[in-house]
Amino acid sequence: MSAAFDDLPLAPLQPLALGWLARAGVEVAVLRLDLIDPLISGNKWFKLQGHLRLAHARGAPGVISLGGAYSNHLHALAAAGKRFGFATAGLLRGHPHSNPTVHDLQALGMHLHWLGYAGYRARHQADFWRPWQALYPAWHCVPEGGAGPLGTEGCAQIVTQARAQLAAVGWADYDAWWLAVGSGTTLVGLAQAEAGAHPVHGALAVPPGHGVEGEVEVLAPGTYRLHDASRGGFAKVDPALLAFIQASEAESGLPLEPLYTGKALLALQERVLAGAFVAGTRLIFVHTGGLQGRRGFA
Ligand SMILES: *Cc1c(COP(=O)(O)O)cnc(C)c1O
């Protein structure tokens, strides 16, 4: 295993030109985590880096993790394994089938195991990993989505990367962050790095009431705001959302996908149109990636 996973590429910070932002006098710069790598895209490299360091330090022969059949996390992990020379195994939710993501996971050399739905629900149980540790001795196990302290620590680098590029968009400072939230790991990483200096707005891709709010409040109390961006369910896609994504892409050139980044930008539009931000507000929108998963909606 090579330690080249330490050389995290710089995500470009770019101005976002959209009529509804200009009319409200709100400025947005996008931190393009989707551009750091063609395969290890989005926030997932930031979340995985600490795990890969630990696996490397322990001489683990491979890394094992779990996710859904369109998982951006497993996709990034499989690509990292191929790139940096370690074996990977993925535990998938549901029953065996193929889609563009699963096809990539196999092509990238990941060992796949389908857990069904009940088997996947057992992932939080204390003895969940035991059979997998027996099957893959000494492999490093990464929790779902790369969550946990190693994940949040890596996401603090998102703040460093953005601050290093403010001059490039002509800003001396910014007022707040806006990003899509799944497990909340990335949001907590930003909020902890900011330590209250700038608020972090999280657009929830998962409906409220699934435990994310509680976890975030324990880890980063009082430094963030959560907004329901789920539109009735995780991965629920409606015509208004798809039309918004299409129009936004055509106008700004920023590619979006419907599960996270599209919903996050739409939730931002709702808040801006409601007058939540005064003219002159400067926001950093984190493009968390996920574009590989968009193929499932083509
Ligand atoms: C995984 C993912 C998220 C959610 O990140 P968390 O740290 O789990 O909140 C957001 N956007 C995209 C595109 C993702 O793939």
mmCIF file of C-alpha atoms and ligand atoms in Angstrom:
data_model
loop_
_atom_site.group_PDB
_atom_site.id
_atom_site.type_symbol
_atom_site.label_atom_id
_atom_site.label_comp_id
_atom_site.label_asym_id
_atom_site.label_seq_id
_atom_site.Cartn_x
_atom_site.Cartn_y
_atom_site.Cartn_z
ATOM 1 C CA MET A 1 0.000 0.000 0.000
ATOM 2 C CA SER A 2 1.474 3.345 -1.038
ATOM 3 C CA ALA A 3 1.033 6.406 1.195
ATOM 4 C CA ALA A 4 0.112 8.573 -1.820
ATOM 5 C CA PHE A 5 -3.398 8.865 -0.344
ATOM 6 C CA ASP A 6 -1.841 11.612 1.808
ATOM 7 C CA ASP A 7 -1.491 13.855 -1.258
ATOM 8 C CA LEU A 8 -5.057 15.092 -1.225
ATOM 9 C CA PRO A 9 -5.577 17.267 -4.327
ATOM 10 C CA LEU A 10 -6.789 20.866 -3.970
ATOM 11 C CA ALA A 11 -10.477 21.386 -4.787
ATOM 12 C CA PRO A 12 -10.916 24.560 -6.871
ATOM 13 C CA LEU A 13 -13.048 27.385 -5.434
ATOM 14 C CA GLN A 14 -15.217 28.896 -8.183
ATOM 15 C CA PRO A 15 -17.862 31.635 -8.333
ATOM 16 C CA LEU A 16 -21.426 30.441 -9.011
ATOM 17 C CA ALA A 17 -23.404 32.579 -11.458
ATOM 18 C CA LEU A 18 -27.176 32.137 -11.115
ATOM 19 C CA GLY A 19 -29.887 34.750 -11.660
ATOM 20 C CA TRP A 20 -31.756 34.107 -8.393
ATOM 21 C CA LEU A 21 -28.534 34.617 -6.427
ATOM 22 C CA ALA A 22 -27.652 37.819 -8.292
ATOM 23 C CA ARG A 23 -31.174 39.221 -7.790
ATOM 24 C CA ALA A 24 -30.913 38.604 -4.036
ATOM 25 C CA GLY A 25 -27.406 40.057 -3.924
ATOM 26 C CA VAL A 26 -26.104 36.801 -2.435
ATOM 27 C CA GLU A 27 -22.662 35.695 -3.589
ATOM 28 C CA VAL A 28 -21.799 31.994 -3.703
ATOM 29 C CA ALA A 29 -18.450 30.340 -4.346
ATOM 30 C CA VAL A 30 -18.443 26.575 -4.909
ATOM 31 C CA LEU A 31 -15.683 24.410 -3.489
ATOM 32 C CA ARG A 32 -15.527 21.748 -6.195
ATOM 33 C CA LEU A 33 -14.693 18.545 -4.324
ATOM 34 C CA ASP A 34 -16.130 16.778 -7.367
ATOM 35 C CA LEU A 35 -13.048 17.898 -9.299
ATOM 36 C CA ILE A 36 -10.296 16.577 -7.007
ATOM 37 C CA ASP A 37 -10.078 13.299 -8.936
ATOM 38 C CA PRO A 38 -11.992 11.592 -11.737
ATOM 39 C CA LEU A 39 -12.619 8.502 -9.591
ATOM 40 C CA ILE A 40 -11.976 9.314 -5.912
ATOM 41 C CA SER A 41 -14.455 12.162 -6.117
ATOM 42 C CA GLY A 42 -16.178 14.439 -3.631
ATOM 43 C CA ASN A 43 -15.975 14.442 0.158
ATOM 44 C CA LYS A 44 -15.144 10.732 0.371
ATOM 45 C CA TRP A 45 -11.358 11.007 0.041
ATOM 46 C CA PHE A 46 -11.390 13.543 2.910
ATOM 47 C CA LYS A 47 -13.398 11.091 4.999
ATOM 48 C CA LEU A 48 -11.282 8.058 4.090
ATOM 49 C CA GLN A 49 -7.814 9.547 4.487
ATOM 50 C CA GLY A 50 -7.509 8.918 8.240
ATOM 51 C CA HIS A 51 -8.742 5.353 7.782
ATOM 52 C CA LEU A 52 -6.197 4.702 5.046
ATOM 53 C CA ARG A 53 -3.429 6.110 7.252
ATOM 54 C CA LEU A 54 -4.440 3.771 10.050
ATOM 55 C CA ALA A 55 -4.698 0.771 7.716
ATOM 56 C CA HIS A 56 -1.262 1.626 6.307
ATOM 57 C CA ALA A 57 0.301 2.053 9.766
ATOM 58 C CA ARG A 58 -1.104 -1.304 10.887
ATOM 59 C CA GLY A 59 -0.009 -3.074 7.720
ATOM 60 C CA ALA A 60 -3.602 -4.095 6.978
ATOM 61 C CA PRO A 61 -3.803 -6.183 3.793
ATOM 62 C CA GLY A 62 -7.076 -4.542 2.825
ATOM 63 C CA VAL A 63 -9.957 -2.291 3.752
ATOM 64 C CA ILE A 64 -13.569 -3.344 4.106
ATOM 65 C CA SER A 65 -16.675 -1.161 4.296
ATOM 66 C CA LEU A 66 -20.375 -1.115 3.462
ATOM 67 C CA GLY A 67 -22.993 0.868 1.584
ATOM 68 C CA GLY A 68 -25.897 0.884 -0.838
ATOM 69 C CA ALA A 69 -25.748 -0.274 -4.448
ATOM 70 C CA TYR A 70 -25.102 3.318 -5.650
ATOM 71 C CA SER A 71 -22.719 4.152 -2.794
ATOM 72 C CA ASN A 72 -20.334 7.018 -3.513
ATOM 73 C CA HIS A 73 -18.365 5.895 -0.472
ATOM 74 C CA LEU A 74 -17.733 2.345 -1.750
ATOM 75 C CA HIS A 75 -16.982 3.744 -5.201
ATOM 76 C CA ALA A 76 -14.299 6.043 -3.772
ATOM 77 C CA LEU A 77 -12.903 3.262 -1.568
ATOM 78 C CA ALA A 78 -12.664 0.815 -4.490
ATOM 79 C CA ALA A 79 -10.959 3.460 -6.636
ATOM 80 C CA ALA A 80 -8.538 4.318 -3.811
ATOM 81 C CA GLY A 81 -7.671 0.637 -3.392
ATOM 82 C CA LYS A 82 -6.908 0.298 -7.064
ATOM 83 C CA ARG A 83 -4.898 3.560 -7.126
ATOM 84 C CA PHE A 84 -2.906 3.138 -3.909
ATOM 85 C CA GLY A 85 -2.477 -0.616 -4.043
ATOM 86 C CA PHE A 86 -4.594 -2.255 -1.355
ATOM 87 C CA ALA A 87 -7.363 -4.822 -1.538
ATOM 88 C CA THR A 88 -10.959 -3.778 -0.865
ATOM 89 C CA ALA A 89 -14.171 -5.532 0.078
ATOM 90 C CA GLY A 90 -17.647 -4.019 -0.008
ATOM 91 C CA LEU A 91 -20.727 -5.204 1.877
ATOM 92 C CA LEU A 92 -23.771 -4.130 -0.102
ATOM 93 C CA ARG A 93 -27.361 -3.486 0.930
ATOM 94 C CA GLY A 94 -29.967 -5.566 -0.886
ATOM 95 C CA HIS A 95 -29.775 -8.508 -3.239
ATOM 96 C CA PRO A 96 -27.321 -9.127 -6.084
ATOM 97 C CA HIS A 97 -27.930 -7.007 -9.169
ATOM 98 C CA SER A 98 -25.917 -4.821 -11.479
ATOM 99 C CA ASN A 99 -25.895 -1.090 -12.129
ATOM 100 C CA PRO A 100 -23.116 1.294 -13.274
ATOM 101 C CA THR A 101 -21.781 1.685 -9.713
ATOM 102 C CA VAL A 102 -21.687 -2.064 -9.014
ATOM 103 C CA HIS A 103 -20.060 -2.586 -12.384
ATOM 104 C CA ASP A 104 -17.314 -0.092 -11.441
ATOM 105 C CA LEU A 105 -16.793 -1.669 -8.011
ATOM 106 C CA GLN A 106 -16.160 -5.024 -9.674
ATOM 107 C CA ALA A 107 -13.927 -3.521 -12.361
ATOM 108 C CA LEU A 108 -11.903 -1.785 -9.637
ATOM 109 C CA GLY A 109 -11.307 -5.163 -8.010
ATOM 110 C CA MET A 110 -13.521 -4.836 -4.930
ATOM 111 C CA HIS A 111 -14.761 -8.106 -3.426
ATOM 112 C CA LEU A 112 -18.531 -7.768 -3.132
ATOM 113 C CA HIS A 113 -20.898 -9.407 -0.647
ATOM 114 C CA TRP A 114 -24.648 -8.766 -0.713
ATOM 115 C CA LEU A 115 -26.190 -8.624 2.750
ATOM 116 C CA GLY A 116 -29.881 -8.430 1.823
ATOM 117 C CA TYR A 117 -31.939 -5.806 3.662
ATOM 118 C CA ALA A 118 -32.251 -7.416 7.097
ATOM 119 C CA GLY A 119 -28.545 -8.272 7.061
ATOM 120 C CA TYR A 120 -27.691 -4.675 6.254
ATOM 121 C CA ARG A 121 -29.929 -3.345 9.023
ATOM 122 C CA ALA A 122 -27.799 -5.328 11.496
ATOM 123 C CA ARG A 123 -24.779 -3.127 10.730
ATOM 124 C CA HIS A 124 -24.961 -1.251 14.051
ATOM 125 C CA GLN A 125 -24.913 -4.422 16.157
ATOM 126 C CA ALA A 126 -21.840 -5.054 18.263
ATOM 127 C CA ASP A 127 -20.912 -8.362 16.603
ATOM 128 C CA PHE A 128 -21.676 -7.259 13.026
ATOM 129 C CA TRP A 129 -18.042 -7.190 11.902
ATOM 130 C CA ARG A 130 -16.984 -10.484 13.526
ATOM 131 C CA PRO A 131 -17.672 -12.838 10.572
ATOM 132 C CA TRP A 132 -16.093 -10.356 8.150
ATOM 133 C CA GLN A 133 -13.002 -10.028 10.309
ATOM 134 C CA ALA A 134 -12.791 -13.826 10.272
ATOM 135 C CA LEU A 135 -13.109 -13.896 6.479
ATOM 136 C CA TYR A 136 -10.661 -11.000 5.975
ATOM 137 C CA PRO A 137 -8.162 -11.312 8.848
ATOM 138 C CA ALA A 138 -6.400 -8.055 9.870
ATOM 139 C CA TRP A 139 -8.281 -5.968 7.314
ATOM 140 C CA HIS A 140 -9.268 -2.484 8.418
ATOM 141 C CA CYS A 141 -13.044 -1.975 8.810
ATOM 142 C CA VAL A 142 -14.515 1.427 7.934
ATOM 143 C CA PRO A 143 -17.984 2.274 9.277
ATOM 144 C CA GLU A 144 -20.793 3.112 6.850
ATOM 145 C CA GLY A 145 -19.993 6.216 4.815
ATOM 146 C CA GLY A 146 -16.624 6.706 6.539
ATOM 147 C CA ALA A 147 -18.395 8.200 9.571
ATOM 148 C CA GLY A 148 -16.721 8.736 12.933
ATOM 149 C CA PRO A 149 -13.831 10.832 14.290
ATOM 150 C CA LEU A 150 -11.332 9.808 11.586
ATOM 151 C CA GLY A 151 -13.835 10.988 8.982
ATOM 152 C CA THR A 152 -14.579 14.317 10.650
ATOM 153 C CA GLU A 153 -10.877 15.078 11.164
ATOM 154 C CA GLY A 154 -10.193 14.636 7.463
ATOM 155 C CA CYS A 155 -13.057 16.981 6.576
ATOM 156 C CA ALA A 156 -11.403 19.827 8.489
ATOM 157 C CA GLN A 157 -9.106 20.084 5.451
ATOM 158 C CA ILE A 158 -12.101 21.309 3.451
ATOM 159 C CA VAL A 159 -11.970 24.522 5.494
ATOM 160 C CA THR A 160 -8.227 24.921 4.944
ATOM 161 C CA GLN A 161 -8.590 24.390 1.210
ATOM 162 C CA ALA A 162 -11.347 26.986 0.847
ATOM 163 C CA ARG A 163 -9.623 29.625 2.979
ATOM 164 C CA ALA A 164 -6.432 29.272 0.936
ATOM 165 C CA GLN A 165 -8.357 30.295 -2.193
ATOM 166 C CA LEU A 166 -10.555 33.190 -1.046
ATOM 167 C CA ALA A 167 -8.386 35.723 -2.870
ATOM 168 C CA ALA A 168 -8.956 33.808 -6.108
ATOM 169 C CA VAL A 169 -12.667 34.703 -5.960
ATOM 170 C CA GLY A 170 -11.939 38.218 -4.722
ATOM 171 C CA TRP A 171 -13.097 37.658 -1.145
ATOM 172 C CA ALA A 172 -11.354 38.653 2.073
ATOM 173 C CA ASP A 173 -13.756 36.539 4.131
ATOM 174 C CA TYR A 174 -17.055 34.661 3.905
ATOM 175 C CA ASP A 175 -20.199 34.537 6.031
ATOM 176 C CA ALA A 176 -21.220 30.876 6.128
ATOM 177 C CA TRP A 177 -21.039 27.412 4.577
ATOM 178 C CA TRP A 178 -23.776 25.485 2.785
ATOM 179 C CA LEU A 179 -23.527 21.762 2.064
ATOM 180 C CA ALA A 180 -25.498 18.536 1.675
ATOM 181 C CA VAL A 181 -25.699 16.295 4.749
ATOM 182 C CA GLY A 182 -25.998 12.499 4.860
ATOM 183 C CA SER A 183 -24.443 11.100 8.036
ATOM 184 C CA GLY A 184 -23.356 14.590 9.124
ATOM 185 C CA THR A 185 -19.663 13.635 9.238
ATOM 186 C CA THR A 186 -18.597 16.290 6.751
ATOM 187 C CA LEU A 187 -20.710 18.978 8.433
ATOM 188 C CA VAL A 188 -19.236 18.132 11.840
ATOM 189 C CA GLY A 189 -15.715 18.291 10.368
ATOM 190 C CA LEU A 190 -16.387 21.791 9.021
ATOM 191 C CA ALA A 191 -18.151 22.961 12.171
ATOM 192 C CA GLN A 192 -15.343 21.699 14.410
ATOM 193 C CA ALA A 193 -12.687 23.332 12.223
ATOM 194 C CA GLU A 194 -14.637 26.610 12.250
ATOM 195 C CA ALA A 195 -15.210 26.441 16.020
ATOM 196 C CA GLY A 196 -17.991 28.989 15.645
ATOM 197 C CA ALA A 197 -16.065 31.432 13.418
ATOM 198 C CA HIS A 198 -18.533 30.934 10.543
ATOM 199 C CA PRO A 199 -21.853 29.054 10.776
ATOM 200 C CA VAL A 200 -22.298 25.862 8.753
ATOM 201 C CA HIS A 201 -25.667 25.278 7.061
ATOM 202 C CA GLY A 202 -26.462 21.627 6.439
ATOM 203 C CA ALA A 203 -29.093 20.631 3.865
ATOM 204 C CA LEU A 204 -30.399 17.258 5.072
ATOM 205 C CA ALA A 205 -30.623 14.659 2.286
ATOM 206 C CA VAL A 206 -32.145 12.261 4.813
ATOM 207 C CA PRO A 207 -35.491 13.326 6.339
ATOM 208 C CA PRO A 208 -35.327 14.723 9.874
ATOM 209 C CA GLY A 209 -35.787 12.171 12.632
ATOM 210 C CA HIS A 210 -33.212 9.595 11.522
ATOM 211 C CA GLY A 211 -30.723 10.436 14.263
ATOM 212 C CA VAL A 212 -28.418 12.780 12.357
ATOM 213 C CA GLU A 213 -29.578 15.894 14.245
ATOM 214 C CA GLY A 214 -28.788 14.356 17.635
ATOM 215 C CA GLU A 215 -25.319 13.209 16.643
ATOM 216 C CA VAL A 216 -24.398 16.530 15.099
ATOM 217 C CA GLU A 217 -25.582 18.413 18.186
ATOM 218 C CA VAL A 218 -23.404 16.267 20.452
ATOM 219 C CA LEU A 219 -20.298 16.766 18.296
ATOM 220 C CA ALA A 220 -20.589 20.407 17.248
ATOM 221 C CA PRO A 221 -23.151 22.143 19.481
ATOM 222 C CA GLY A 222 -24.409 25.543 18.409
ATOM 223 C CA THR A 223 -22.172 26.019 15.360
ATOM 224 C CA TYR A 224 -24.521 24.970 12.561
ATOM 225 C CA ARG A 225 -28.088 25.089 11.226
ATOM 226 C CA LEU A 226 -29.908 22.151 9.628
ATOM 227 C CA HIS A 227 -32.489 22.487 6.860
ATOM 228 C CA ASP A 228 -34.708 19.693 5.550
ATOM 229 C CA ALA A 229 -33.707 19.263 1.912
ATOM 230 C CA SER A 230 -34.869 15.648 1.554
ATOM 231 C CA ARG A 231 -38.099 16.339 -0.351
ATOM 232 C CA GLY A 232 -39.874 13.488 1.410
ATOM 233 C CA GLY A 233 -37.182 10.824 1.484
ATOM 234 C CA PHE A 234 -33.565 9.951 0.837
ATOM 235 C CA ALA A 235 -33.102 9.308 -2.907
ATOM 236 C CA LYS A 236 -36.671 10.495 -3.563
ATOM 237 C CA VAL A 237 -36.612 12.402 -6.819
ATOM 238 C CA ASP A 238 -39.460 14.553 -8.168
ATOM 239 C CA PRO A 239 -39.959 16.438 -11.448
ATOM 240 C CA ALA A 240 -39.483 19.885 -9.857
ATOM 241 C CA LEU A 241 -36.083 18.807 -8.519
ATOM 242 C CA LEU A 242 -34.983 17.397 -11.877
ATOM 243 C CA ALA A 243 -36.143 20.549 -13.688
ATOM 244 C CA PHE A 244 -34.253 22.707 -11.182
ATOM 245 C CA ILE A 245 -31.067 20.669 -11.692
ATOM 246 C CA GLN A 246 -31.360 20.903 -15.456
ATOM 247 C CA ALA A 247 -31.971 24.657 -15.385
ATOM 248 C CA SER A 248 -29.153 25.281 -12.888
ATOM 249 C CA GLU A 249 -26.682 23.236 -14.918
ATOM 250 C CA ALA A 250 -27.647 25.009 -18.136
ATOM 251 C CA GLU A 251 -27.293 28.436 -16.530
ATOM 252 C CA SER A 252 -24.166 27.937 -14.398
ATOM 253 C CA GLY A 253 -22.336 24.958 -15.899
ATOM 254 C CA LEU A 254 -22.141 23.325 -12.455
ATOM 255 C CA PRO A 255 -22.967 19.589 -12.691
ATOM 256 C CA LEU A 256 -25.319 18.325 -9.970
ATOM 257 C CA GLU A 257 -26.872 14.987 -9.010
ATOM 258 C CA PRO A 258 -30.335 14.549 -7.487
ATOM 259 C CA LEU A 259 -29.532 12.873 -4.131
ATOM 260 C CA TYR A 260 -27.284 15.403 -2.441
ATOM 261 C CA THR A 261 -25.925 18.392 -4.363
ATOM 262 C CA GLY A 262 -29.090 19.108 -6.381
ATOM 263 C CA LYS A 263 -31.262 18.955 -3.263
ATOM 264 C CA ALA A 264 -28.767 21.107 -1.348
ATOM 265 C CA LEU A 265 -28.777 23.843 -3.994
ATOM 266 C CA LEU A 266 -32.575 23.762 -4.246
ATOM 267 C CA ALA A 267 -32.861 24.105 -0.466
ATOM 268 C CA LEU A 268 -30.494 27.073 -0.678
ATOM 269 C CA GLN A 269 -32.684 28.657 -3.332
ATOM 270 C CA GLU A 270 -35.719 28.259 -1.058
ATOM 271 C CA ARG A 271 -33.926 30.021 1.793
ATOM 272 C CA VAL A 272 -32.563 32.784 -0.443
ATOM 273 C CA LEU A 273 -36.006 33.435 -1.972
ATOM 274 C CA ALA A 274 -37.456 33.505 1.559
ATOM 275 C CA GLY A 275 -35.029 36.310 2.369
ATOM 276 C CA ALA A 276 -32.943 34.316 4.828
ATOM 277 C CA PHE A 277 -29.717 36.001 3.656
ATOM 278 C CA VAL A 278 -29.267 39.767 3.371
ATOM 279 C CA ALA A 279 -27.739 41.278 0.227
ATOM 280 C CA GLY A 280 -23.957 41.124 0.362
ATOM 281 C CA THR A 281 -23.890 37.701 2.062
ATOM 282 C CA ARG A 282 -21.050 35.473 0.882
ATOM 283 C CA LEU A 283 -21.542 31.717 1.085
ATOM 284 C CA ILE A 284 -19.259 28.802 0.327
ATOM 285 C CA PHE A 285 -21.271 25.945 -1.197
ATOM 286 C CA VAL A 286 -19.410 22.641 -0.908
ATOM 287 C CA HIS A 287 -19.901 20.453 -3.973
ATOM 288 C CA THR A 288 -19.642 17.093 -2.212
ATOM 289 C CA GLY A 289 -19.373 15.088 -5.455
ATOM 290 C CA GLY A 290 -21.553 12.046 -6.111
ATOM 291 C CA LEU A 291 -21.736 12.499 -9.852
ATOM 292 C CA GLN A 292 -20.935 8.823 -10.499
ATOM 293 C CA GLY A 293 -24.271 7.934 -8.865
ATOM 294 C CA ARG A 294 -26.120 10.140 -11.340
ATOM 295 C CA ARG A 295 -25.775 7.407 -13.966
ATOM 296 C CA GLY A 296 -28.499 5.526 -12.084
ATOM 297 C CA PHE A 297 -30.963 8.270 -13.029
ATOM 298 C CA ALA A 298 -29.995 8.662 -16.680
HETATM 299 C C1 LIG B 1 -21.626 10.947 1.096
HETATM 300 C C2 LIG B 1 -22.143 12.184 0.484
HETATM 301 C C3 LIG B 1 -22.659 13.236 1.253
HETATM 302 C C4 LIG B 1 -22.872 13.135 2.740
HETATM 303 O O1 LIG B 1 -21.718 13.272 3.504
HETATM 304 P P1 LIG B 1 -21.826 13.041 5.078
HETATM 305 O O2 LIG B 1 -20.463 13.291 5.566
HETATM 306 O O3 LIG B 1 -22.248 11.610 5.267
HETATM 307 O O4 LIG B 1 -22.850 13.957 5.626
HETATM 308 C C5 LIG B 1 -23.026 14.402 0.617
HETATM 309 N N1 LIG B 1 -22.929 14.520 -0.727
HETATM 310 C C6 LIG B 1 -22.473 13.519 -1.494
HETATM 311 C C7 LIG B 1 -22.433 13.708 -2.961
HETATM 312 C C8 LIG B 1 -22.073 12.320 -0.910
HETATM 313 O O5 LIG B 1 -21.631 11.327 -1.698
#
